[in-house]
mmCIF file of C-alpha atoms and ligand atoms in Angstrom:
data_model
loop_
_atom_site.group_PDB
_atom_site.id
_atom_site.type_symbol
_atom_site.label_atom_id
_atom_site.label_comp_id
_atom_site.label_asym_id
_atom_site.label_seq_id
_atom_site.Cartn_x
_atom_site.Cartn_y
_atom_site.Cartn_z
ATOM 1 C CA MET A 4 -29.696 -20.020 -49.819
ATOM 2 C CA HIS A 5 -28.302 -23.504 -49.385
ATOM 3 C CA PHE A 6 -26.155 -23.849 -46.258
ATOM 4 C CA PHE A 7 -23.025 -24.773 -48.182
ATOM 5 C CA GLU A 8 -23.361 -21.740 -50.470
ATOM 6 C CA PHE A 9 -23.904 -19.595 -47.411
ATOM 7 C CA PHE A 10 -20.792 -21.032 -45.793
ATOM 8 C CA LYS A 11 -18.743 -20.245 -48.901
ATOM 9 C CA LEU A 12 -20.128 -16.707 -48.912
ATOM 10 C CA CYS A 13 -19.077 -16.278 -45.291
ATOM 11 C CA GLN A 14 -15.588 -17.512 -46.106
ATOM 12 C CA ARG A 15 -15.345 -14.953 -48.903
ATOM 13 C CA LEU A 16 -16.607 -12.197 -46.619
ATOM 14 C CA ILE A 17 -13.987 -13.094 -44.031
ATOM 15 C CA PHE A 18 -11.323 -13.057 -46.727
ATOM 16 C CA PHE A 19 -12.187 -9.523 -47.724
ATOM 17 C CA LEU A 20 -12.323 -8.141 -44.198
ATOM 18 C CA PRO A 21 -9.699 -5.481 -43.588
ATOM 19 C CA LEU A 22 -6.592 -6.710 -41.876
ATOM 20 C CA THR A 23 -6.373 -5.988 -38.197
ATOM 21 C CA THR A 24 -4.127 -3.027 -37.654
ATOM 22 C CA ALA A 25 -1.122 -3.408 -35.435
ATOM 23 C CA ASN A 26 -1.728 -2.428 -31.858
ATOM 24 C CA SER A 27 0.708 0.377 -31.292
ATOM 25 C CA PRO A 28 -0.989 2.864 -29.012
ATOM 26 C CA ASP A 29 0.312 6.384 -29.155
ATOM 27 C CA LYS A 30 1.040 7.709 -25.690
ATOM 28 C CA THR A 31 0.261 11.214 -26.853
ATOM 29 C CA THR A 32 -3.294 10.320 -27.875
ATOM 30 C CA ALA A 33 -6.037 11.474 -25.551
ATOM 31 C CA PRO A 34 -7.566 8.668 -23.469
ATOM 32 C CA SER A 35 -10.944 9.136 -25.132
ATOM 33 C CA SER A 36 -9.682 8.230 -28.599
ATOM 34 C CA VAL A 37 -9.578 4.487 -28.271
ATOM 35 C CA ALA A 38 -8.406 2.656 -31.364
ATOM 36 C CA LEU A 39 -10.931 0.267 -32.901
ATOM 37 C CA LEU A 40 -8.914 -2.629 -34.184
ATOM 38 C CA LYS A 41 -11.315 -5.040 -35.822
ATOM 39 C CA THR A 42 -14.574 -5.015 -37.712
ATOM 40 C CA HIS A 43 -17.554 -7.336 -37.514
ATOM 41 C CA LEU A 44 -17.390 -10.906 -38.608
ATOM 42 C CA PRO A 45 -20.595 -12.398 -40.032
ATOM 43 C CA MET A 46 -23.294 -12.792 -37.400
ATOM 44 C CA ASN A 47 -23.284 -16.565 -37.451
ATOM 45 C CA TRP A 48 -19.529 -16.912 -37.132
ATOM 46 C CA THR A 49 -19.966 -18.474 -33.710
ATOM 47 C CA GLN A 50 -22.337 -21.139 -35.001
ATOM 48 C CA LEU A 51 -20.091 -21.915 -37.972
ATOM 49 C CA ASN A 52 -17.255 -22.556 -35.575
ATOM 50 C CA GLY A 53 -19.221 -24.817 -33.284
ATOM 51 C CA GLY A 54 -19.042 -22.446 -30.344
ATOM 52 C CA GLY A 55 -22.792 -22.037 -30.186
ATOM 53 C CA TRP A 56 -23.719 -21.909 -26.530
ATOM 54 C CA SER A 57 -25.803 -19.264 -24.853
ATOM 55 C CA TYR A 58 -26.784 -17.950 -21.452
ATOM 56 C CA ASP A 59 -30.423 -18.501 -22.513
ATOM 57 C CA ASN A 60 -30.202 -22.231 -21.791
ATOM 58 C CA PRO A 61 -27.328 -23.131 -19.414
ATOM 59 C CA GLU A 62 -29.203 -26.298 -18.413
ATOM 60 C CA GLU A 63 -28.521 -27.597 -21.936
ATOM 61 C CA TRP A 64 -24.741 -27.027 -21.838
ATOM 62 C CA PRO A 65 -24.028 -30.654 -20.750
ATOM 63 C CA VAL A 66 -25.519 -31.950 -24.023
ATOM 64 C CA ASN A 67 -22.468 -30.797 -25.994
ATOM 65 C CA ASN A 68 -20.123 -30.331 -23.013
ATOM 66 C CA PRO A 69 -20.446 -33.302 -20.634
ATOM 67 C CA GLN A 70 -18.211 -31.732 -17.980
ATOM 68 C CA CYS A 71 -20.882 -29.059 -17.423
ATOM 69 C CA GLY A 72 -22.930 -31.843 -15.793
ATOM 70 C CA GLY A 73 -20.142 -32.771 -13.346
ATOM 71 C CA ASP A 74 -20.275 -32.629 -9.560
ATOM 72 C CA ARG A 75 -17.565 -29.989 -8.980
ATOM 73 C CA GLN A 76 -19.067 -27.146 -10.964
ATOM 74 C CA SER A 77 -18.937 -23.382 -10.508
ATOM 75 C CA PRO A 78 -20.165 -20.863 -9.576
ATOM 76 C CA ILE A 79 -21.591 -21.695 -6.144
ATOM 77 C CA ALA A 80 -23.467 -19.938 -3.374
ATOM 78 C CA ILE A 81 -21.041 -19.336 -0.492
ATOM 79 C CA ASN A 82 -22.500 -19.133 2.995
ATOM 80 C CA THR A 83 -20.178 -17.827 5.684
ATOM 81 C CA ASP A 84 -21.650 -20.062 8.376
ATOM 82 C CA LYS A 85 -20.820 -23.187 6.349
ATOM 83 C CA THR A 86 -17.246 -22.364 5.374
ATOM 84 C CA VAL A 87 -14.308 -24.161 6.973
ATOM 85 C CA ASN A 88 -11.556 -22.023 8.475
ATOM 86 C CA ALA A 89 -8.265 -22.843 6.793
ATOM 87 C CA ASP A 90 -4.827 -22.356 8.317
ATOM 88 C CA ILE A 91 -2.977 -21.695 5.098
ATOM 89 C CA PRO A 92 -0.459 -19.029 4.174
ATOM 90 C CA PRO A 93 -1.543 -15.941 2.295
ATOM 91 C CA ILE A 94 -1.328 -15.939 -1.480
ATOM 92 C CA THR A 95 1.974 -14.581 -2.758
ATOM 93 C CA PHE A 96 1.504 -12.110 -5.590
ATOM 94 C CA ALA A 97 4.581 -11.700 -7.776
ATOM 95 C CA SER A 98 4.879 -8.946 -10.384
ATOM 96 C CA TYR A 99 1.212 -8.213 -9.770
ATOM 97 C CA ASP A 100 1.894 -4.625 -8.867
ATOM 98 C CA VAL A 101 4.401 -4.014 -11.624
ATOM 99 C CA VAL A 102 3.071 -2.094 -14.630
ATOM 100 C CA LEU A 103 2.193 -4.268 -17.609
ATOM 101 C CA GLY A 104 4.506 -3.770 -20.569
ATOM 102 C CA ASN A 105 1.737 -3.198 -23.111
ATOM 103 C CA TYR A 106 -1.666 -1.575 -23.217
ATOM 104 C CA VAL A 107 -4.342 -4.197 -22.714
ATOM 105 C CA VAL A 108 -6.673 -4.898 -25.635
ATOM 106 C CA LEU A 109 -10.308 -5.509 -24.713
ATOM 107 C CA GLU A 110 -12.233 -7.928 -26.917
ATOM 108 C CA ASN A 111 -15.925 -8.733 -27.287
ATOM 109 C CA ASN A 112 -16.142 -12.494 -27.960
ATOM 110 C CA GLY A 113 -19.939 -12.625 -27.836
ATOM 111 C CA HIS A 114 -19.992 -14.064 -24.306
ATOM 112 C CA THR A 115 -17.968 -11.517 -22.333
ATOM 113 C CA ILE A 116 -15.514 -8.648 -22.509
ATOM 114 C CA LYS A 117 -12.019 -10.029 -21.985
ATOM 115 C CA PHE A 118 -8.354 -9.227 -22.358
ATOM 116 C CA ASN A 119 -5.218 -11.308 -22.395
ATOM 117 C CA VAL A 120 -2.703 -10.284 -19.735
ATOM 118 C CA PRO A 121 0.559 -8.990 -21.235
ATOM 119 C CA GLN A 122 3.887 -9.459 -19.491
ATOM 120 C CA THR A 123 5.070 -6.722 -17.177
ATOM 121 C CA ILE A 124 7.634 -4.107 -18.132
ATOM 122 C CA GLU A 125 10.150 -6.550 -16.598
ATOM 123 C CA ASN A 126 9.144 -9.154 -19.224
ATOM 124 C CA VAL A 127 7.622 -11.619 -16.798
ATOM 125 C CA PRO A 128 3.979 -12.573 -16.283
ATOM 126 C CA PRO A 129 2.227 -11.613 -13.038
ATOM 127 C CA THR A 130 1.874 -14.782 -10.938
ATOM 128 C CA ILE A 131 0.215 -16.139 -7.813
ATOM 129 C CA THR A 132 1.398 -18.974 -5.582
ATOM 130 C CA ASN A 133 1.044 -20.229 -1.980
ATOM 131 C CA GLY A 134 -2.322 -19.935 -0.269
ATOM 132 C CA PRO A 135 -4.085 -23.124 -1.464
ATOM 133 C CA LEU A 136 -1.761 -23.410 -4.494
ATOM 134 C CA GLU A 137 1.141 -25.843 -4.702
ATOM 135 C CA ASP A 138 2.535 -24.492 -7.952
ATOM 136 C CA ILE A 139 3.079 -21.131 -9.606
ATOM 137 C CA TYR A 140 0.153 -19.839 -11.659
ATOM 138 C CA GLU A 141 0.584 -17.199 -14.384
ATOM 139 C CA ALA A 142 -2.132 -14.622 -15.035
ATOM 140 C CA ALA A 143 -3.505 -15.274 -18.518
ATOM 141 C CA GLU A 144 -6.860 -13.556 -19.005
ATOM 142 C CA VAL A 145 -9.301 -11.184 -17.346
ATOM 143 C CA HIS A 146 -13.035 -11.070 -18.127
ATOM 144 C CA PHE A 147 -16.318 -9.937 -16.628
ATOM 145 C CA HIS A 148 -19.846 -11.139 -15.835
ATOM 146 C CA TRP A 149 -22.706 -8.652 -15.391
ATOM 147 C CA GLY A 150 -26.469 -8.302 -15.102
ATOM 148 C CA SER A 151 -29.005 -5.982 -16.694
ATOM 149 C CA PRO A 152 -30.879 -2.780 -15.790
ATOM 150 C CA THR A 153 -33.208 -4.933 -13.673
ATOM 151 C CA SER A 154 -30.920 -7.659 -12.343
ATOM 152 C CA LYS A 155 -27.512 -8.130 -10.766
ATOM 153 C CA GLY A 156 -24.964 -10.312 -12.499
ATOM 154 C CA SER A 157 -22.212 -11.698 -10.289
ATOM 155 C CA GLU A 158 -21.674 -15.453 -10.630
ATOM 156 C CA HIS A 159 -20.795 -16.259 -7.036
ATOM 157 C CA VAL A 160 -23.461 -15.498 -4.483
ATOM 158 C CA ILE A 161 -22.284 -14.731 -0.941
ATOM 159 C CA ASN A 162 -24.683 -15.082 1.983
ATOM 160 C CA GLN A 163 -27.657 -15.128 -0.405
ATOM 161 C CA ARG A 164 -26.518 -11.925 -2.018
ATOM 162 C CA ARG A 165 -25.738 -11.514 -5.719
ATOM 163 C CA TYR A 166 -23.603 -8.495 -6.612
ATOM 164 C CA ASP A 167 -23.636 -6.232 -9.694
ATOM 165 C CA VAL A 168 -20.518 -7.373 -11.557
ATOM 166 C CA GLU A 169 -17.891 -10.114 -11.129
ATOM 167 C CA MET A 170 -14.364 -10.012 -12.522
ATOM 168 C CA HIS A 171 -12.369 -13.185 -13.139
ATOM 169 C CA ILE A 172 -8.590 -13.231 -13.384
ATOM 170 C CA VAL A 173 -7.725 -16.601 -14.935
ATOM 171 C CA HIS A 174 -4.310 -18.068 -14.054
ATOM 172 C CA MET A 175 -2.614 -21.085 -15.594
ATOM 173 C CA ASN A 176 -0.354 -23.519 -13.716
ATOM 174 C CA ASN A 177 3.016 -22.762 -15.295
ATOM 175 C CA LYS A 178 3.895 -26.430 -15.630
ATOM 176 C CA TYR A 179 1.452 -26.523 -18.530
ATOM 177 C CA GLY A 180 1.918 -24.887 -21.903
ATOM 178 C CA SER A 181 -1.437 -23.204 -22.470
ATOM 179 C CA VAL A 182 -4.809 -22.600 -20.835
ATOM 180 C CA GLU A 183 -6.321 -25.178 -23.209
ATOM 181 C CA GLU A 184 -3.848 -27.796 -21.999
ATOM 182 C CA ALA A 185 -4.060 -26.752 -18.342
ATOM 183 C CA ARG A 186 -7.844 -27.060 -18.191
ATOM 184 C CA GLU A 187 -7.497 -30.810 -18.759
ATOM 185 C CA TYR A 188 -5.921 -31.180 -15.282
ATOM 186 C CA GLU A 189 -7.498 -30.604 -11.891
ATOM 187 C CA ASP A 190 -4.535 -28.458 -10.798
ATOM 188 C CA GLY A 191 -4.475 -26.644 -14.138
ATOM 189 C CA LEU A 192 -6.082 -23.299 -13.376
ATOM 190 C CA SER A 193 -6.706 -20.842 -10.561
ATOM 191 C CA VAL A 194 -9.241 -18.072 -10.944
ATOM 192 C CA ILE A 195 -9.510 -15.015 -8.709
ATOM 193 C CA GLY A 196 -13.092 -13.741 -8.436
ATOM 194 C CA VAL A 197 -13.729 -10.133 -7.427
ATOM 195 C CA LEU A 198 -17.244 -8.850 -6.784
ATOM 196 C CA PHE A 199 -18.365 -5.277 -7.519
ATOM 197 C CA LYS A 200 -21.209 -3.313 -6.013
ATOM 198 C CA VAL A 201 -22.647 -0.044 -7.261
ATOM 199 C CA GLU A 202 -21.926 2.923 -5.045
ATOM 200 C CA LYS A 203 -22.949 6.474 -5.717
ATOM 201 C CA THR A 204 -19.660 8.203 -5.150
ATOM 202 C CA VAL A 205 -16.847 6.437 -6.963
ATOM 203 C CA ALA A 206 -14.509 8.724 -8.863
ATOM 204 C CA ASN A 207 -12.184 7.520 -11.631
ATOM 205 C CA HIS A 208 -9.092 8.680 -9.801
ATOM 206 C CA GLU A 209 -9.879 6.384 -6.871
ATOM 207 C CA GLN A 210 -9.464 3.204 -8.944
ATOM 208 C CA PRO A 211 -7.279 4.162 -11.896
ATOM 209 C CA GLY A 212 -6.641 0.672 -13.332
ATOM 210 C CA LEU A 213 -10.243 -0.425 -13.049
ATOM 211 C CA SER A 214 -11.484 2.843 -14.550
ATOM 212 C CA THR A 215 -9.112 2.402 -17.492
ATOM 213 C CA ILE A 216 -10.767 -0.964 -18.219
ATOM 214 C CA PHE A 217 -14.373 0.032 -17.509
ATOM 215 C CA ASN A 218 -14.094 3.238 -19.559
ATOM 216 C CA THR A 219 -12.939 1.248 -22.597
ATOM 217 C CA VAL A 220 -15.973 -1.083 -22.571
ATOM 218 C CA PRO A 221 -18.110 1.330 -24.716
ATOM 219 C CA TYR A 222 -15.609 0.818 -27.555
ATOM 220 C CA VAL A 223 -16.181 -2.943 -27.717
ATOM 221 C CA THR A 224 -19.964 -3.177 -27.657
ATOM 222 C CA ARG A 225 -20.019 -4.801 -31.110
ATOM 223 C CA TYR A 226 -19.402 -8.522 -31.374
ATOM 224 C CA ASN A 227 -15.812 -9.367 -32.303
ATOM 225 C CA SER A 228 -14.629 -5.796 -31.913
ATOM 226 C CA SER A 229 -11.537 -4.964 -29.904
ATOM 227 C CA ALA A 230 -10.017 -1.796 -28.536
ATOM 228 C CA SER A 231 -6.795 -0.888 -26.821
ATOM 229 C CA THR A 232 -6.681 1.025 -23.592
ATOM 230 C CA GLN A 233 -4.612 4.179 -23.699
ATOM 231 C CA GLN A 234 -3.048 3.898 -20.280
ATOM 232 C CA LEU A 235 -0.718 1.309 -18.844
ATOM 233 C CA ILE A 236 -1.997 -0.514 -15.772
ATOM 234 C CA SER A 237 -0.768 -3.094 -13.288
ATOM 235 C CA LEU A 238 -2.830 -6.222 -12.766
ATOM 236 C CA GLY A 239 -2.841 -5.557 -9.030
ATOM 237 C CA SER A 240 -4.661 -2.262 -9.568
ATOM 238 C CA LEU A 241 -7.701 -4.318 -10.640
ATOM 239 C CA LEU A 242 -7.907 -5.643 -7.085
ATOM 240 C CA SER A 243 -8.349 -2.054 -5.897
ATOM 241 C CA ASN A 244 -7.355 -1.894 -2.235
ATOM 242 C CA ILE A 245 -9.112 -5.023 -0.988
ATOM 243 C CA ASN A 246 -7.453 -7.096 1.713
ATOM 244 C CA ARG A 247 -5.790 -9.815 -0.371
ATOM 245 C CA ASP A 248 -5.184 -12.013 2.685
ATOM 246 C CA LYS A 249 -8.849 -12.833 3.327
ATOM 247 C CA PHE A 250 -10.447 -15.130 0.800
ATOM 248 C CA TYR A 251 -12.703 -18.110 0.194
ATOM 249 C CA THR A 252 -11.230 -21.011 -1.735
ATOM 250 C CA TYR A 253 -12.743 -24.201 -3.184
ATOM 251 C CA GLN A 254 -12.268 -26.654 -6.050
ATOM 252 C CA GLY A 255 -14.531 -25.972 -8.984
ATOM 253 C CA SER A 256 -14.769 -25.421 -12.706
ATOM 254 C CA LEU A 257 -14.801 -22.942 -15.512
ATOM 255 C CA THR A 258 -18.239 -21.299 -15.521
ATOM 256 C CA THR A 259 -18.583 -21.492 -19.309
ATOM 257 C CA PRO A 260 -18.379 -24.500 -21.639
ATOM 258 C CA PRO A 261 -16.403 -26.742 -21.564
ATOM 259 C CA CYS A 262 -16.860 -26.237 -17.754
ATOM 260 C CA SER A 263 -13.531 -27.997 -17.070
ATOM 261 C CA GLU A 264 -13.180 -29.066 -13.415
ATOM 262 C CA ALA A 265 -9.688 -27.633 -13.276
ATOM 263 C CA VAL A 266 -10.073 -24.533 -11.142
ATOM 264 C CA THR A 267 -8.855 -23.650 -7.666
ATOM 265 C CA TRP A 268 -11.167 -20.731 -6.993
ATOM 266 C CA ILE A 269 -10.114 -17.756 -4.884
ATOM 267 C CA VAL A 270 -13.084 -15.501 -4.172
ATOM 268 C CA TYR A 271 -12.722 -12.351 -2.136
ATOM 269 C CA PRO A 272 -15.429 -11.546 0.412
ATOM 270 C CA GLU A 273 -14.516 -7.874 0.259
ATOM 271 C CA VAL A 274 -16.579 -6.127 -2.410
ATOM 272 C CA VAL A 275 -15.172 -3.376 -4.638
ATOM 273 C CA PRO A 276 -17.270 -0.267 -5.355
ATOM 274 C CA ILE A 277 -18.147 0.583 -8.960
ATOM 275 C CA SER A 278 -20.052 3.574 -10.327
ATOM 276 C CA ILE A 279 -23.443 3.080 -11.955
ATOM 277 C CA PHE A 280 -22.037 4.636 -15.137
ATOM 278 C CA GLN A 281 -19.364 1.967 -15.351
ATOM 279 C CA VAL A 282 -21.896 -0.836 -14.828
ATOM 280 C CA LYS A 283 -24.168 0.665 -17.491
ATOM 281 C CA ASN A 284 -21.347 0.394 -20.030
ATOM 282 C CA PHE A 285 -21.720 -3.391 -19.865
ATOM 283 C CA TRP A 286 -25.466 -3.311 -20.581
ATOM 284 C CA PHE A 287 -24.850 -2.000 -24.107
ATOM 285 C CA VAL A 288 -22.557 -4.863 -25.097
ATOM 286 C CA ARG A 289 -23.923 -6.946 -28.010
ATOM 287 C CA ASP A 290 -23.672 -10.668 -28.632
ATOM 288 C CA SER A 291 -22.846 -12.483 -31.884
ATOM 289 C CA GLU A 292 -26.411 -12.102 -33.140
ATOM 290 C CA GLY A 293 -26.644 -8.401 -32.411
ATOM 291 C CA GLY A 294 -28.768 -8.843 -29.279
ATOM 292 C CA ARG A 295 -27.996 -7.312 -25.913
ATOM 293 C CA LEU A 296 -25.444 -9.375 -24.006
ATOM 294 C CA VAL A 297 -26.909 -9.107 -20.510
ATOM 295 C CA ASN A 298 -27.035 -11.478 -17.538
ATOM 296 C CA ASN A 299 -23.972 -13.371 -18.752
ATOM 297 C CA TYR A 300 -23.701 -15.356 -15.535
ATOM 298 C CA ARG A 301 -24.250 -19.059 -14.944
ATOM 299 C CA PRO A 302 -26.740 -20.112 -12.246
ATOM 300 C CA VAL A 303 -25.161 -21.400 -9.020
ATOM 301 C CA GLN A 304 -24.293 -25.098 -9.035
ATOM 302 C CA PRO A 305 -24.656 -27.717 -6.262
ATOM 303 C CA ILE A 306 -21.748 -27.702 -3.773
ATOM 304 C CA GLY A 307 -22.233 -31.433 -3.165
ATOM 305 C CA SER A 308 -19.601 -32.935 -0.888
ATOM 306 C CA ARG A 309 -17.118 -30.118 -1.403
ATOM 307 C CA ASP A 310 -15.796 -27.920 1.400
ATOM 308 C CA VAL A 311 -15.497 -24.176 0.953
ATOM 309 C CA TYR A 312 -12.560 -22.845 2.951
ATOM 310 C CA TYR A 313 -12.108 -19.396 4.429
ATOM 311 C CA ARG A 314 -8.687 -17.930 5.009
ATOM 312 C CA SER A 315 -8.639 -14.983 7.399
ATOM 313 C CA SER A 316 -5.752 -12.585 7.703
ATOM 314 C CA ASN A 317 -4.959 -13.089 11.378
ATOM 315 C CA GLY A 318 -4.899 -16.883 11.216
ATOM 316 C CA ASP A 319 -5.675 -17.293 14.926
ATOM 317 C CA GLU A 320 -8.976 -19.085 14.523
ATOM 318 C CA VAL A 321 -9.752 -22.755 15.017
ATOM 319 C CA ASN A 322 -7.941 -24.279 12.106
ATOM 320 C CA TYR A 323 -8.415 -27.186 9.793
ATOM 321 C CA TYR A 324 -5.662 -28.291 7.464
ATOM 322 C CA PHE A 325 -6.045 -29.269 3.848
HETATM 323 ZN ZN1 LIG B 30 -15.768 -15.990 -15.734
#
């Protein structure tokens, strides 16, 4: 079939797809009955829309996305003995531990499982400020990176160690109007990175918010599918009970095209336990071509002349100022 005819066929197929049903979770529904909200789009939807990049060839990303070849890229390998102690205040979390006003809707976009962060029940977005940040940053999106049955899949590597899963909470400087606008500026975004490590005894009740997310992943294994959680969570619950006052911070980029060098990274050295069953859920996720979406992490990038700072909670170490 000629490409143009094929394109027209795809357009017609999209036209006839059922409309997405409104997301109005019923609190009386059992947690296991997660609502599937969308159906498949044609397999080559991604290519038709010019979003065709893959984890098979990250070294080729700069061809279509020049910023991916920049000198302040992420992720990086963090080595404790090379970090610079920073005398900076802790990060202030506002509305982070207030319950979100809507159920979150997980989506499979062919590259990750993600959800947009709703406002809290007080109708404000969760925000972070202070620490290395000069402005207020609103939480916008959460997504994950993972490995495979034979490999670990965190993006940041700490002291030569890669972990099983990495969660990114993407925040947007609230002086900009959207993530797309904010990523054009070096102070546009701040991403919190949380690393997960498989441990044998992790029960759902120990990490309720995280379990709500991880247990919904099996409902979004198909490309372009989405599913609502059936329990309300706070964003802060995704940080489990890690010490939020100890973190690494450095200037870097988005780890997927367009690799915008707009990110103040905040990476926690404390690792959160995850059960093997929850990690396995990610291994069954499919990409836009129906293949297994595994190892969706970018290789570590050169640190170059950048400093990686470490903020400890007691603040009584030899200090260097930004
Ligand atoms: Zn990410």
